[in-house]
Coordinates of C-alpha atoms in Angstrom, one line a residue:
Chain W
M1 CA 19.2 29.1 -26.6
R2 CA 21.5 26.6 -27.8
E3 CA 24.5 28.9 -26.1
R4 CA 23.0 27.9 -22.5
A5 CA 24.9 25.5 -20.7
P6 CA 23.4 22.4 -20.7
I7 CA 21.8 20.8 -17.6
L8 CA 21.0 17.1 -18.8
E9 CA 23.2 15.0 -21.2
V10 CA 21.6 11.6 -22.1
R11 CA 24.1 9.7 -23.8
Q12 CA 23.8 6.3 -25.7
L13 CA 21.5 5.1 -22.8
K14 CA 20.7 1.4 -23.0
T15 CA 17.6 0.4 -19.9
H16 CA 16.8 -3.1 -20.2
I17 CA 13.9 -5.1 -18.8
K18 CA 14.1 -8.9 -17.3
T19 CA 10.8 -10.6 -18.0
A20 CA 10.1 -14.0 -18.3
N21 CA 10.9 -14.2 -21.7
G22 CA 14.0 -12.8 -22.0
I23 CA 15.9 -9.2 -21.6
V24 CA 13.2 -6.6 -23.4
K25 CA 15.2 -3.7 -24.4
A26 CA 12.6 -0.6 -23.5
V27 CA 15.2 2.0 -24.0
D28 CA 17.7 1.3 -26.8
G29 CA 20.2 3.9 -27.4
V30 CA 18.9 7.3 -26.6
D31 CA 20.8 10.5 -26.8
F32 CA 19.6 14.0 -25.8
T33 CA 20.9 17.1 -24.0
I34 CA 18.4 19.1 -22.5
Y35 CA 19.8 22.9 -22.0
E36 CA 18.7 25.0 -19.2
G37 CA 15.2 26.7 -19.2
E38 CA 14.9 24.8 -21.9
T39 CA 11.7 22.3 -22.5
V40 CA 12.2 19.3 -24.3
G41 CA 9.0 17.4 -25.3
I42 CA 9.4 13.1 -25.7
V43 CA 6.7 12.1 -27.8
G44 CA 5.3 8.7 -29.0
E45 CA 2.9 6.1 -28.3
S46 CA 2.4 4.3 -25.0
G47 CA 5.5 1.6 -24.7
C48 CA 7.9 3.6 -26.5
G49 CA 10.4 4.0 -24.0
K50 CA 8.8 7.4 -22.9
S51 CA 8.6 7.0 -19.2
M52 CA 11.3 4.0 -18.9
T53 CA 13.9 7.2 -20.0
S54 CA 12.4 9.5 -17.8
L55 CA 12.8 6.8 -14.9
S56 CA 16.1 5.8 -16.0
V57 CA 17.5 9.3 -15.5
M58 CA 15.5 9.7 -11.6
G59 CA 16.9 6.4 -10.4
L60 CA 13.6 5.1 -9.8
L61 CA 13.8 1.9 -11.8
P62 CA 11.6 -0.7 -10.7
K63 CA 14.7 -2.7 -9.1
P64 CA 16.0 -5.6 -10.2
M65 CA 13.8 -6.1 -12.8
A66 CA 14.9 -2.8 -14.9
Y67 CA 18.8 -1.5 -15.1
I68 CA 20.5 0.4 -16.8
E69 CA 22.6 -1.7 -19.1
S70 CA 24.6 0.9 -20.3
G71 CA 24.8 4.7 -21.5
H72 CA 25.6 7.6 -19.0
I73 CA 23.5 10.4 -17.5
H74 CA 25.4 13.7 -17.1
F75 CA 23.4 16.0 -15.0
A76 CA 24.7 19.2 -14.0
G77 CA 28.6 17.4 -14.2
R78 CA 27.6 14.6 -12.6
D79 CA 27.1 10.9 -14.2
L80 CA 23.8 10.0 -12.6
T81 CA 24.8 6.5 -13.7
Q82 CA 27.4 6.5 -11.1
L83 CA 25.7 7.4 -8.0
S84 CA 24.9 5.9 -5.3
E85 CA 21.8 5.4 -4.0
K86 CA 22.5 8.1 -1.4
E87 CA 24.0 10.6 -4.0
M88 CA 20.8 10.0 -5.8
R89 CA 18.3 10.7 -3.6
K90 CA 19.8 13.8 -2.7
L91 CA 19.1 14.8 -6.1
R92 CA 15.9 13.8 -6.1
G93 CA 13.1 16.3 -5.2
N94 CA 16.0 19.1 -4.8
D95 CA 17.7 19.7 -8.0
I96 CA 15.6 16.8 -10.2
S97 CA 12.0 16.3 -9.0
M98 CA 8.8 14.6 -11.0
I99 CA 5.0 15.1 -11.5
F100 CA 3.1 11.7 -12.4
Q101 CA 0.3 11.4 -14.9
E102 CA -2.0 10.2 -12.1
P103 CA -2.6 12.7 -9.9
M104 CA -5.7 10.9 -8.3
T105 CA -3.4 8.3 -6.8
S106 CA 0.1 10.1 -6.4
L107 CA -0.6 11.6 -3.4
N108 CA -0.4 9.4 0.0
P109 CA -4.4 8.6 1.2
V110 CA -3.3 8.5 5.0
F111 CA -1.3 11.8 5.5
T112 CA -2.5 15.5 5.1
I113 CA -1.5 17.5 2.0
G114 CA 0.8 19.6 4.7
Q115 CA 2.2 16.4 5.9
Q116 CA 3.5 15.1 2.5
L117 CA 4.6 18.6 1.2
S118 CA 7.4 19.3 4.5
E119 CA 9.0 16.1 3.4
P120 CA 11.3 17.2 0.7
L121 CA 11.8 20.2 2.9
K122 CA 13.0 18.1 5.6
Q123 CA 14.9 15.8 3.7
H124 CA 16.9 18.4 1.6
T125 CA 17.1 22.1 3.7
R126 CA 17.9 22.6 7.2
L127 CA 14.7 25.0 7.6
N128 CA 12.4 24.9 10.6
K129 CA 9.0 23.7 11.3
K130 CA 6.9 26.8 11.3
E131 CA 9.3 27.6 8.2
I132 CA 8.7 24.7 6.7
R133 CA 5.0 25.4 7.3
N134 CA 5.4 28.8 5.5
A135 CA 7.3 27.5 2.8
V136 CA 4.4 25.0 2.0
I137 CA 1.7 27.8 2.4
S138 CA 3.3 30.4 0.1
M139 CA 4.1 27.5 -2.5
L140 CA 0.5 25.6 -2.4
Q141 CA -0.5 29.9 -3.3
S142 CA 2.0 30.3 -6.2
V143 CA 0.4 27.1 -7.8
G144 CA -3.2 28.7 -7.5
I145 CA -4.4 26.9 -4.4
P146 CA -7.4 29.0 -3.1
R147 CA -7.7 28.9 1.2
A148 CA -3.9 27.6 1.2
E149 CA -3.9 27.8 5.4
Q150 CA -6.5 25.4 4.9
I151 CA -5.8 22.5 2.7
I152 CA -2.3 22.1 4.0
D153 CA -4.4 19.9 6.9
E154 CA -6.8 18.5 4.7
Y155 CA -6.9 14.7 2.8
P156 CA -6.0 14.3 -0.4
H157 CA -9.4 13.0 -1.1
Q158 CA -11.1 16.0 -0.4
L159 CA -9.9 17.8 -3.5
S160 CA -10.6 17.4 -6.9
G161 CA -8.0 16.1 -9.7
G162 CA -7.4 19.2 -10.6
M163 CA -6.1 20.6 -7.0
R164 CA -4.3 17.4 -6.5
Q165 CA -2.1 17.9 -9.5
R166 CA -1.6 21.6 -8.8
V167 CA -0.3 19.8 -5.4
M168 CA 1.8 17.7 -7.2
I169 CA 3.2 20.4 -8.9
S170 CA 4.0 22.3 -5.5
L171 CA 5.9 19.1 -4.4
A172 CA 8.1 19.1 -7.2
M173 CA 8.4 22.4 -7.2
L174 CA 9.6 23.2 -3.5
C175 CA 13.1 22.9 -3.8
Q176 CA 13.3 24.8 -6.6
P177 CA 14.8 21.7 -9.1
K178 CA 17.2 22.5 -12.0
L179 CA 15.0 19.7 -13.9
L180 CA 11.3 19.1 -13.9
I181 CA 10.6 16.2 -15.2
A182 CA 6.7 15.9 -16.1
D183 CA 5.4 12.6 -16.9
E184 CA 2.2 13.1 -19.0
P185 CA 1.2 15.8 -16.6
T186 CA -1.9 16.6 -17.6
T187 CA -3.4 13.1 -19.7
A188 CA -5.5 12.4 -16.7
L189 CA -7.6 15.3 -16.4
D190 CA -10.2 17.2 -17.7
V191 CA -9.9 19.6 -20.7
T192 CA -10.7 22.8 -19.2
I193 CA -8.5 22.0 -16.3
Q194 CA -5.5 20.4 -18.7
A195 CA -5.1 24.0 -20.0
Q196 CA -5.4 25.8 -16.2
I197 CA -2.8 23.2 -15.4
L198 CA -0.5 24.1 -18.8
E199 CA -0.6 27.5 -18.1
L200 CA 0.5 27.1 -14.4
M201 CA 3.9 25.1 -15.8
K202 CA 4.2 28.0 -18.7
A203 CA 3.8 30.8 -15.7
I204 CA 6.5 28.8 -13.7
K205 CA 8.7 28.0 -16.4
A206 CA 8.3 31.9 -16.9
T207 CA 9.8 32.6 -13.5
T208 CA 12.8 30.7 -13.0
N209 CA 15.8 29.2 -15.4
M210 CA 14.3 25.4 -14.7
A211 CA 14.4 23.0 -17.6
M212 CA 12.0 20.3 -18.1
M213 CA 11.4 17.4 -19.7
L214 CA 8.0 16.8 -20.9
I215 CA 6.7 13.4 -21.2
T216 CA 3.5 13.2 -23.0
H217 CA 1.8 11.7 -26.3
D218 CA -0.5 15.0 -26.6
L219 CA 1.0 17.1 -29.7
G220 CA -1.2 19.9 -29.3
V221 CA 0.8 20.3 -25.5
V222 CA 4.1 19.7 -27.2
A223 CA 3.0 22.5 -29.5
E224 CA 1.5 24.6 -26.9
M225 CA 4.8 24.0 -24.3
C226 CA 8.3 23.0 -25.9
D227 CA 11.3 24.2 -27.5
R228 CA 12.9 20.9 -28.7
V229 CA 10.9 18.4 -29.8
M230 CA 11.9 14.3 -29.8
V231 CA 10.0 11.5 -31.1
M232 CA 10.4 8.3 -29.8
Y233 CA 9.7 4.7 -30.7
A234 CA 10.4 1.1 -29.8
G235 CA 13.0 2.6 -27.1
Q236 CA 14.6 4.7 -30.0
V237 CA 14.7 8.3 -31.0
V238 CA 13.5 8.6 -34.3
E239 CA 13.5 12.0 -34.8
S240 CA 14.3 15.3 -33.0
A241 CA 13.9 19.1 -33.9
D242 CA 13.1 21.9 -32.5
V243 CA 9.3 22.0 -32.0
R244 CA 8.2 24.2 -35.5
T245 CA 10.4 22.2 -37.5
I246 CA 8.6 19.2 -36.2
F247 CA 5.2 20.4 -36.9
N248 CA 5.9 22.2 -40.3
R249 CA 8.1 19.3 -41.9
P250 CA 8.2 16.2 -40.5
T251 CA 10.7 14.4 -42.0
H252 CA 9.9 10.6 -40.3
P253 CA 6.9 9.0 -41.6
Y254 CA 6.1 8.1 -37.4
T255 CA 5.8 12.1 -36.9
Q256 CA 3.7 12.9 -39.7
G257 CA 1.7 9.9 -38.8
L258 CA 1.5 11.0 -35.2
L259 CA 1.0 14.8 -36.9
A260 CA -2.0 13.5 -39.4
S261 CA -3.8 11.8 -36.0
M262 CA -4.0 15.3 -34.5
P263 CA -8.0 15.5 -34.7
T264 CA -8.6 19.7 -35.5
A265 CA -11.6 21.4 -33.6
N266 CA -12.8 22.9 -37.1
E267 CA -12.7 20.1 -39.3
R268 CA -15.5 17.3 -38.9
K269 CA -15.7 15.8 -42.3
G270 CA -14.0 13.0 -42.8
E271 CA -12.7 10.0 -40.5
L272 CA -9.6 10.7 -37.6
S273 CA -6.7 9.1 -39.4
S274 CA -4.7 6.8 -37.6
I275 CA -1.4 4.9 -38.1
P276 CA -2.0 1.4 -38.7
G277 CA -0.8 -1.3 -36.3
S278 CA 0.3 -0.6 -33.3
V279 CA 3.9 -0.1 -31.7
P280 CA 5.9 -3.6 -31.6
R281 CA 6.4 -5.3 -28.5
P282 CA 9.9 -5.2 -27.2
D283 CA 10.2 -8.5 -27.6
E284 CA 9.2 -8.7 -31.6
I285 CA 11.3 -5.4 -33.3
P286 CA 12.2 -6.5 -36.2
P287 CA 15.7 -6.1 -38.2
G288 CA 15.2 -3.2 -39.9
C289 CA 13.1 -0.4 -39.1
A290 CA 11.4 -0.4 -36.3
F291 CA 8.5 1.5 -37.8
A292 CA 8.8 -0.8 -41.2
P293 CA 6.0 -2.8 -40.7
R294 CA 3.7 0.1 -40.2
C295 CA 5.3 2.3 -43.1
S296 CA 2.9 3.4 -46.1
I297 CA 6.4 4.1 -47.7
A298 CA 8.8 1.3 -46.2
T299 CA 11.0 -0.2 -49.0
D300 CA 13.3 -3.7 -48.7
R301 CA 16.2 -1.4 -47.3
C302 CA 13.8 -0.7 -44.4
R303 CA 13.1 -4.4 -43.5
Q304 CA 16.5 -5.4 -43.8
E305 CA 18.3 -2.6 -42.4
R306 CA 18.0 -0.3 -39.4
P307 CA 18.3 3.5 -40.4
V308 CA 20.7 5.6 -38.5
L309 CA 19.8 8.7 -36.6
Q310 CA 21.0 11.6 -39.6
A311 CA 21.0 15.2 -39.2
Y312 CA 20.0 17.9 -42.1
E313 CA 20.9 21.2 -40.1
N314 CA 19.2 20.7 -36.4
Q315 CA 16.9 18.1 -37.8
W316 CA 17.6 14.7 -36.7
T317 CA 15.9 11.9 -38.5
R318 CA 16.1 8.1 -38.2
C319 CA 14.6 7.2 -41.9
W320 CA 16.1 6.0 -44.9
H321 CA 13.6 7.7 -47.0
P322 CA 12.7 11.2 -45.2
I323 CA 9.9 12.6 -46.0
S324 CA 9.8 16.0 -47.5
K325 CA 13.5 16.0 -47.6
P326 CA 15.9 19.0 -46.5
S327 CA 18.7 20.4 -47.8
E328 CA 21.5 17.1 -47.3
V329 CA 23.3 15.4 -44.7
T330 CA 24.8 17.5 -42.4
H331 CA 26.1 14.4 -40.2
A332 CA 25.3 10.9 -39.0
T333 CA 25.8 9.2 -36.4
Chain H
M1 CA -22.5 9.6 14.5
L2 CA -25.5 9.1 16.9
D3 CA -27.2 6.7 14.1
Y4 CA -24.5 5.0 14.1
L5 CA -24.2 4.2 17.7
I6 CA -27.6 3.0 17.9
K7 CA -27.1 1.4 14.7
R8 CA -24.0 -1.0 16.2
T9 CA -25.7 -1.2 19.8
V10 CA -28.7 -3.1 18.2
Q11 CA -26.1 -5.1 16.3
V12 CA -24.4 -6.1 19.5
L13 CA -28.0 -6.9 21.1
V14 CA -28.9 -9.3 18.3
V15 CA -25.2 -10.6 18.1
L16 CA -25.9 -11.2 22.3
F17 CA -29.2 -12.8 21.9
L18 CA -28.0 -15.2 19.0
A19 CA -25.2 -16.7 20.9
L20 CA -27.0 -17.1 24.3
T21 CA -29.9 -19.0 23.0
T22 CA -27.6 -21.5 20.6
V23 CA -25.1 -22.3 23.5
F24 CA -28.3 -23.2 25.8
F25 CA -30.0 -25.3 23.7
I26 CA -26.8 -27.0 22.5
I27 CA -25.5 -27.4 26.0
R28 CA -28.8 -29.0 26.9
L29 CA -28.1 -31.6 24.6
S30 CA -25.1 -32.5 26.5
G31 CA -27.6 -34.7 29.4
D32 CA -28.2 -33.7 32.8
P33 CA -26.0 -32.6 35.2
T34 CA -27.8 -33.6 38.1
A35 CA -25.9 -37.4 38.0
L36 CA -22.5 -35.5 38.6
F37 CA -23.4 -33.8 41.6
L38 CA -24.5 -36.9 43.7
P39 CA -22.7 -40.1 44.4
P40 CA -22.6 -42.6 41.6
D41 CA -25.1 -44.9 44.0
A42 CA -27.4 -42.4 45.1
P43 CA -30.8 -43.6 45.3
R44 CA -33.3 -42.5 42.5
E45 CA -36.1 -40.4 44.7
Q46 CA -32.7 -38.5 45.6
L47 CA -31.8 -37.6 42.0
E48 CA -35.5 -36.8 41.4
E49 CA -35.1 -34.6 44.3
F50 CA -32.4 -32.7 43.0
R51 CA -33.1 -32.2 39.7
K52 CA -36.1 -30.6 40.6
A53 CA -34.7 -28.4 43.4
L54 CA -32.6 -27.2 40.0
G55 CA -35.2 -27.1 37.9
F56 CA -34.3 -29.3 35.3
D57 CA -37.3 -31.3 35.1
R58 CA -39.5 -28.6 33.7
P59 CA -40.0 -28.7 29.9
L60 CA -37.1 -26.5 28.1
Y61 CA -39.0 -23.6 27.1
V62 CA -40.4 -22.6 30.0
Q63 CA -36.2 -23.1 31.5
Y64 CA -35.4 -21.4 28.7
T65 CA -37.6 -18.1 28.9
E66 CA -36.4 -18.1 32.8
F67 CA -32.8 -18.2 31.9
M68 CA -33.9 -15.4 29.3
T69 CA -35.9 -13.1 31.7
N70 CA -32.6 -13.6 34.5
A71 CA -30.4 -13.1 31.8
V72 CA -31.5 -9.5 30.9
Q73 CA -31.3 -8.6 34.6
G74 CA -27.9 -9.9 34.7
D75 CA -28.5 -12.8 36.4
F76 CA -27.2 -15.6 35.7
G77 CA -27.9 -18.0 38.2
N78 CA -25.0 -19.3 40.7
S79 CA -22.6 -21.9 40.1
L80 CA -23.8 -25.6 40.7
R81 CA -20.7 -26.3 41.9
T82 CA -19.4 -23.8 44.1
R83 CA -22.6 -21.9 45.3
E84 CA -21.4 -18.4 43.9
D85 CA -22.9 -16.0 41.5
A86 CA -22.1 -17.6 38.1
L87 CA -21.1 -14.0 36.3
Q88 CA -19.0 -13.0 39.0
T89 CA -17.0 -16.2 38.9
V90 CA -16.9 -15.7 35.4
L91 CA -15.6 -12.2 35.7
N92 CA -13.2 -13.1 38.3
R93 CA -11.1 -14.7 35.3
I94 CA -11.2 -11.7 33.4
P95 CA -8.0 -10.3 34.3
A96 CA -6.1 -13.1 33.7
T97 CA -7.5 -13.6 30.0
F98 CA -6.6 -10.2 29.3
Q99 CA -3.3 -10.6 30.6
L100 CA -2.4 -13.1 28.8
A101 CA -4.2 -12.3 25.5
F102 CA -2.7 -8.4 25.5
T103 CA 0.3 -9.9 25.9
A104 CA 0.4 -12.1 23.1
L105 CA -1.4 -9.7 20.8
G106 CA 1.2 -7.3 21.4
L107 CA 4.1 -9.9 21.4
S108 CA 2.8 -11.1 18.1
L109 CA 2.8 -7.4 16.6
L110 CA 5.8 -6.6 17.7
I111 CA 7.3 -9.7 15.9
A112 CA 5.1 -10.3 13.0
I113 CA 5.2 -6.5 11.7
P114 CA 9.1 -5.8 11.3
I115 CA 9.3 -9.5 9.9
G116 CA 6.4 -8.6 7.4
I117 CA 8.0 -5.5 6.1
N118 CA 11.1 -6.9 6.0
S119 CA 10.3 -9.2 3.7
A120 CA 8.3 -7.7 2.0
Y121 CA 11.1 -5.1 1.5
K122 CA 13.8 -7.3 0.3
R123 CA 11.1 -10.4 -0.9
N124 CA 12.3 -13.2 -2.6
T125 CA 15.9 -13.1 -0.8
L126 CA 17.1 -15.3 1.7
F127 CA 15.5 -13.5 4.8
D128 CA 12.1 -13.2 2.5
Q129 CA 11.8 -17.1 2.3
T130 CA 13.4 -17.9 6.0
G131 CA 10.9 -15.2 7.3
V132 CA 7.7 -17.2 5.9
A133 CA 9.5 -20.4 6.5
F134 CA 9.0 -19.8 10.4
T135 CA 6.1 -18.4 10.1
V136 CA 4.6 -21.0 8.2
L137 CA 6.1 -23.3 10.8
G138 CA 4.6 -21.2 14.2
Q139 CA 1.0 -21.4 11.8
A140 CA 1.3 -25.7 11.4
L141 CA 2.4 -26.0 14.8
P142 CA -0.2 -27.1 17.3
S143 CA -0.1 -24.9 20.1
F144 CA -1.0 -28.1 22.9
W145 CA 2.2 -29.5 21.5
L146 CA 4.1 -26.0 21.7
G147 CA 3.0 -25.1 24.6
L148 CA 4.2 -28.7 26.3
I149 CA 7.5 -28.5 24.0
L150 CA 7.9 -25.2 25.6
I151 CA 7.4 -26.6 28.9
Y152 CA 9.4 -29.1 28.9
V153 CA 12.3 -27.2 27.6
F154 CA 12.0 -24.2 29.9
A155 CA 11.2 -25.8 32.7
V156 CA 11.8 -29.4 33.3
Q157 CA 14.8 -29.3 31.5
F158 CA 16.7 -25.7 32.1
K159 CA 14.4 -24.7 35.3
W160 CA 14.2 -21.3 34.1
L161 CA 10.5 -20.9 34.1
P162 CA 7.6 -22.4 36.1
T163 CA 5.7 -24.8 34.5
G164 CA 2.1 -23.4 34.6
G165 CA 0.2 -21.6 37.2
G166 CA -0.7 -17.7 37.5
G167 CA 0.4 -14.2 39.2
S168 CA 3.3 -13.0 37.9
M169 CA 5.3 -11.7 34.8
I170 CA 7.4 -15.1 34.9
H171 CA 4.2 -17.6 34.6
L172 CA 3.2 -15.3 32.0
I173 CA 6.2 -16.0 29.1
L174 CA 5.6 -19.3 28.2
P175 CA 1.7 -19.1 27.6
A176 CA 2.0 -16.0 25.8
L177 CA 4.9 -16.9 23.5
T178 CA 2.6 -20.4 23.1
L179 CA 0.0 -18.0 22.4
A180 CA 1.8 -15.5 20.7
A181 CA 3.1 -18.4 17.7
Y182 CA -0.2 -18.8 15.9
S183 CA -1.1 -15.4 15.6
V184 CA 2.7 -14.1 14.8
A185 CA 2.4 -16.3 11.5
R186 CA -0.8 -14.7 10.4
F187 CA 0.5 -11.0 11.3
A188 CA 3.4 -11.8 9.4
R189 CA 2.3 -12.8 6.6
F190 CA -0.4 -10.7 6.0
T191 CA 1.5 -7.4 6.6
R192 CA 4.1 -8.8 3.8
S193 CA 1.2 -9.1 1.4
T194 CA -0.1 -5.9 2.1
M195 CA 3.7 -4.3 2.3
L196 CA 4.0 -5.6 -1.0
D197 CA 0.8 -4.0 -2.5
V198 CA 1.2 -0.9 -1.0
L199 CA 5.3 -0.4 -2.2
R200 CA 3.5 -0.5 -5.5
K201 CA 1.4 2.0 -5.7
D202 CA 2.2 5.5 -7.1
Y203 CA 2.1 7.4 -3.7
I204 CA 5.1 5.8 -3.3
R205 CA 6.7 6.5 -6.3
T206 CA 5.8 10.0 -5.4
A207 CA 7.4 9.8 -1.8
K208 CA 10.9 7.8 -3.8
A209 CA 11.0 10.8 -6.3
S210 CA 10.9 13.4 -3.1
G211 CA 14.1 11.9 -2.0
I212 CA 12.8 10.5 1.3
P213 CA 14.5 7.6 2.4
M214 CA 13.9 3.9 2.2
Y215 CA 13.7 2.9 5.8
K216 CA 11.1 6.4 6.2
I217 CA 9.1 5.4 3.4
L218 CA 8.4 2.1 4.9
S219 CA 8.3 2.6 8.4
V220 CA 5.9 6.1 7.9
Y221 CA 4.5 6.9 4.5
A222 CA 3.4 2.6 3.2
L223 CA 3.2 1.9 7.4
K224 CA 0.0 3.7 7.7
N225 CA -1.3 2.4 4.4
T226 CA -0.2 -1.4 5.5
L227 CA -2.1 -1.0 8.9
I228 CA -5.3 -0.1 7.7
P229 CA -6.3 -3.9 7.0
I230 CA -3.8 -5.6 9.7
I231 CA -6.5 -3.5 12.1
T232 CA -9.4 -5.9 10.8
L233 CA -7.3 -9.0 11.2
V234 CA -5.8 -8.1 14.8
A235 CA -9.6 -7.9 15.5
L236 CA -10.3 -11.1 14.7
D237 CA -7.3 -12.7 16.2
L238 CA -8.4 -10.7 19.3
G239 CA -11.3 -12.7 20.0
V240 CA -9.4 -15.8 18.5
L241 CA -7.1 -14.9 21.5
L242 CA -10.1 -14.3 24.0
G243 CA -12.0 -17.2 23.4
G244 CA -9.3 -19.5 22.1
A245 CA -6.5 -19.3 24.8
V246 CA -8.6 -22.6 26.5
I247 CA -5.7 -24.6 25.2
V248 CA -3.2 -23.0 26.1
E249 CA -4.7 -22.2 29.2
V250 CA -5.0 -25.4 30.1
V251 CA -1.9 -27.0 29.1
F252 CA -0.1 -23.8 31.6
A253 CA -3.0 -24.1 33.8
W254 CA -3.3 -20.3 33.9
P255 CA -6.1 -19.3 36.2
G256 CA -8.2 -17.5 32.8
L257 CA -12.3 -17.9 31.6
G258 CA -10.9 -20.5 29.2
R259 CA -9.6 -22.8 31.8
L260 CA -12.9 -21.8 34.1
L261 CA -15.4 -22.3 30.9
M262 CA -13.2 -25.9 30.1
Q263 CA -13.9 -27.5 33.7
S264 CA -17.5 -25.7 33.8
L265 CA -18.2 -27.9 30.6
L266 CA -16.9 -30.8 31.7
N267 CA -19.2 -30.5 35.0
R268 CA -22.4 -29.3 33.3
D269 CA -21.6 -26.4 35.6
F270 CA -24.7 -24.6 32.8
P271 CA -25.0 -21.1 34.6
V272 CA -20.9 -20.6 35.0
V273 CA -20.6 -21.6 31.0
M274 CA -23.4 -19.5 29.9
A275 CA -22.3 -16.4 31.6
G276 CA -19.1 -17.1 30.0
V277 CA -20.6 -17.5 26.7
F278 CA -22.0 -14.0 27.5
L279 CA -18.7 -12.1 28.6
I280 CA -17.2 -13.4 25.6
A281 CA -19.6 -12.7 23.3
F282 CA -20.1 -9.1 24.8
I283 CA -16.4 -8.7 24.3
Y284 CA -15.9 -9.5 20.8
S285 CA -18.6 -7.3 19.5
V286 CA -17.0 -4.8 21.8
I287 CA -14.1 -5.0 20.4
N288 CA -15.2 -5.1 17.0
F289 CA -16.8 -1.5 17.9
V290 CA -13.7 -0.3 19.0
V291 CA -11.9 -1.6 15.7
D292 CA -14.5 0.3 13.2
V293 CA -13.7 3.3 15.5
L294 CA -10.1 2.6 15.0
Y295 CA -10.8 2.1 11.8
A296 CA -11.9 5.3 11.0
Y297 CA -8.9 7.3 13.0
V298 CA -5.8 5.4 10.7
N299 CA -8.0 6.1 7.5
P300 CA -9.3 9.6 6.7
Q301 CA -11.3 8.5 3.6
I302 CA -14.1 6.6 5.6
R303 CA -14.5 9.1 8.7
Y304 CA -17.7 9.4 10.4
K305 CA -19.7 12.1 9.4

């Protein structure tokens, strides 16, 4: 898989938000690469910078409050941070598209499904009206929507949540993007519908060479979908490795905590475990390791000195005392 | 749908009944009109005779019952002054009033909606702040004052436009502008706040993520959602524009319903006043009904099954 060409390279991305209490570092020096055809999961609790990272890539940060302070986002050889709004617009919905968390509110209530799905094709292709209609219908059919010819003239409120998320997926897939960013695509759905949507996304992945950046806080979804995982905490990547390694041999105490807090289907004996405390507010991040106040094995060094991201073979971790330490440090940044 | 229509019709009837009853008794409090129709030195007997002839000597409830019985049949009596049919007199003024009210409404929407959209899009910029300042000014200026100033500037000083009167498009310009000034402010501010709200919605983010250009998002995708609450406001304002054009009609001597009502009230020409009130209440109810239907058209979520 690694021989494939990188499609997205994010280098030292820093995204800041201006607030009444000063500047908040929502994304604080994030590096990652996504290769063609690969699914990378970004995991973390609410407020850890997952969504801000994806909005930075899409160029959809709520300006002027949020902005990219520094760093580069290379997509198919172009630096997205240097593109004009017009150039970005040509990429959005075309080469990069996005699925959002809330299918109930992500579709415009006063336009029909057909009207909304036609728009990206109108913007990015030269198809005529009839061709667009046919393309939309066949896309709706391919995401498993029954009665596509009728649904195209219906309004979002006439569809269920699962159907709406299928519509959102078809909207994102219309122009056959090279990269799909899915921001918690199943969080708002019923469990049974979640499984269907994940199956659908896997099926789509299997037939295209599209890369996917999957943002979630559900490790079950990660295990199901992803090739590699990146764990974020307080705006930084704290651990990154392929999905097997993360599940079998987590090195960062935060990753371990996340895994431990996953309920398992067959066990009902004890209490669910949780990580004490909550993600620090971005303006209250301690000087040392951001996770130190919640970490059971934190030492004075953790509290004073910020750990660097170190690589152990193909596993990167930002911790002074990695658990289940692999052989040796190969390099560090 | 039929249930809905029946319900709405009953509502309209109740509104008309209450409006006529209230105005009937209140206007009687203003006193007896007979003295106004005879010379100041007319002998007492003549006054009494005239009062008897008009029926004002009878108890109030008898007059009320008679009025209502005739009104239901569309007969509001004759004007005390011109002796012409009161309802017809009022109806003759409707075209002029409608012309003024709808021109003012169209004008204010045409000015207000683009200002509101742009203010929301460029919020907290110079454009936004200037826009807000202007709209507040428009709302703060009393229409009689603004009307007089416009007459002074454009009619008296520059002599470009007539000072008043009706009949042509030229005559319509100043009163329509005066009448629109107040609504522009309301519409623009309301469009701005609604648009700001809509622009924060998830579906606008979806539209941006689909690569739709901003001008199209503003003028199509966000606008239709913004229009829904504006329609309600337009309905309310149309009532104000129709009924409240009184001052503007008087200032510009516009031959509309408002000016007629004003004159009739001063003359205590009761039949004309009652016919006018009836008509305004009726128009208001019909507008409200039309707006509800329009509302369903714009917002598919509340379509009547």
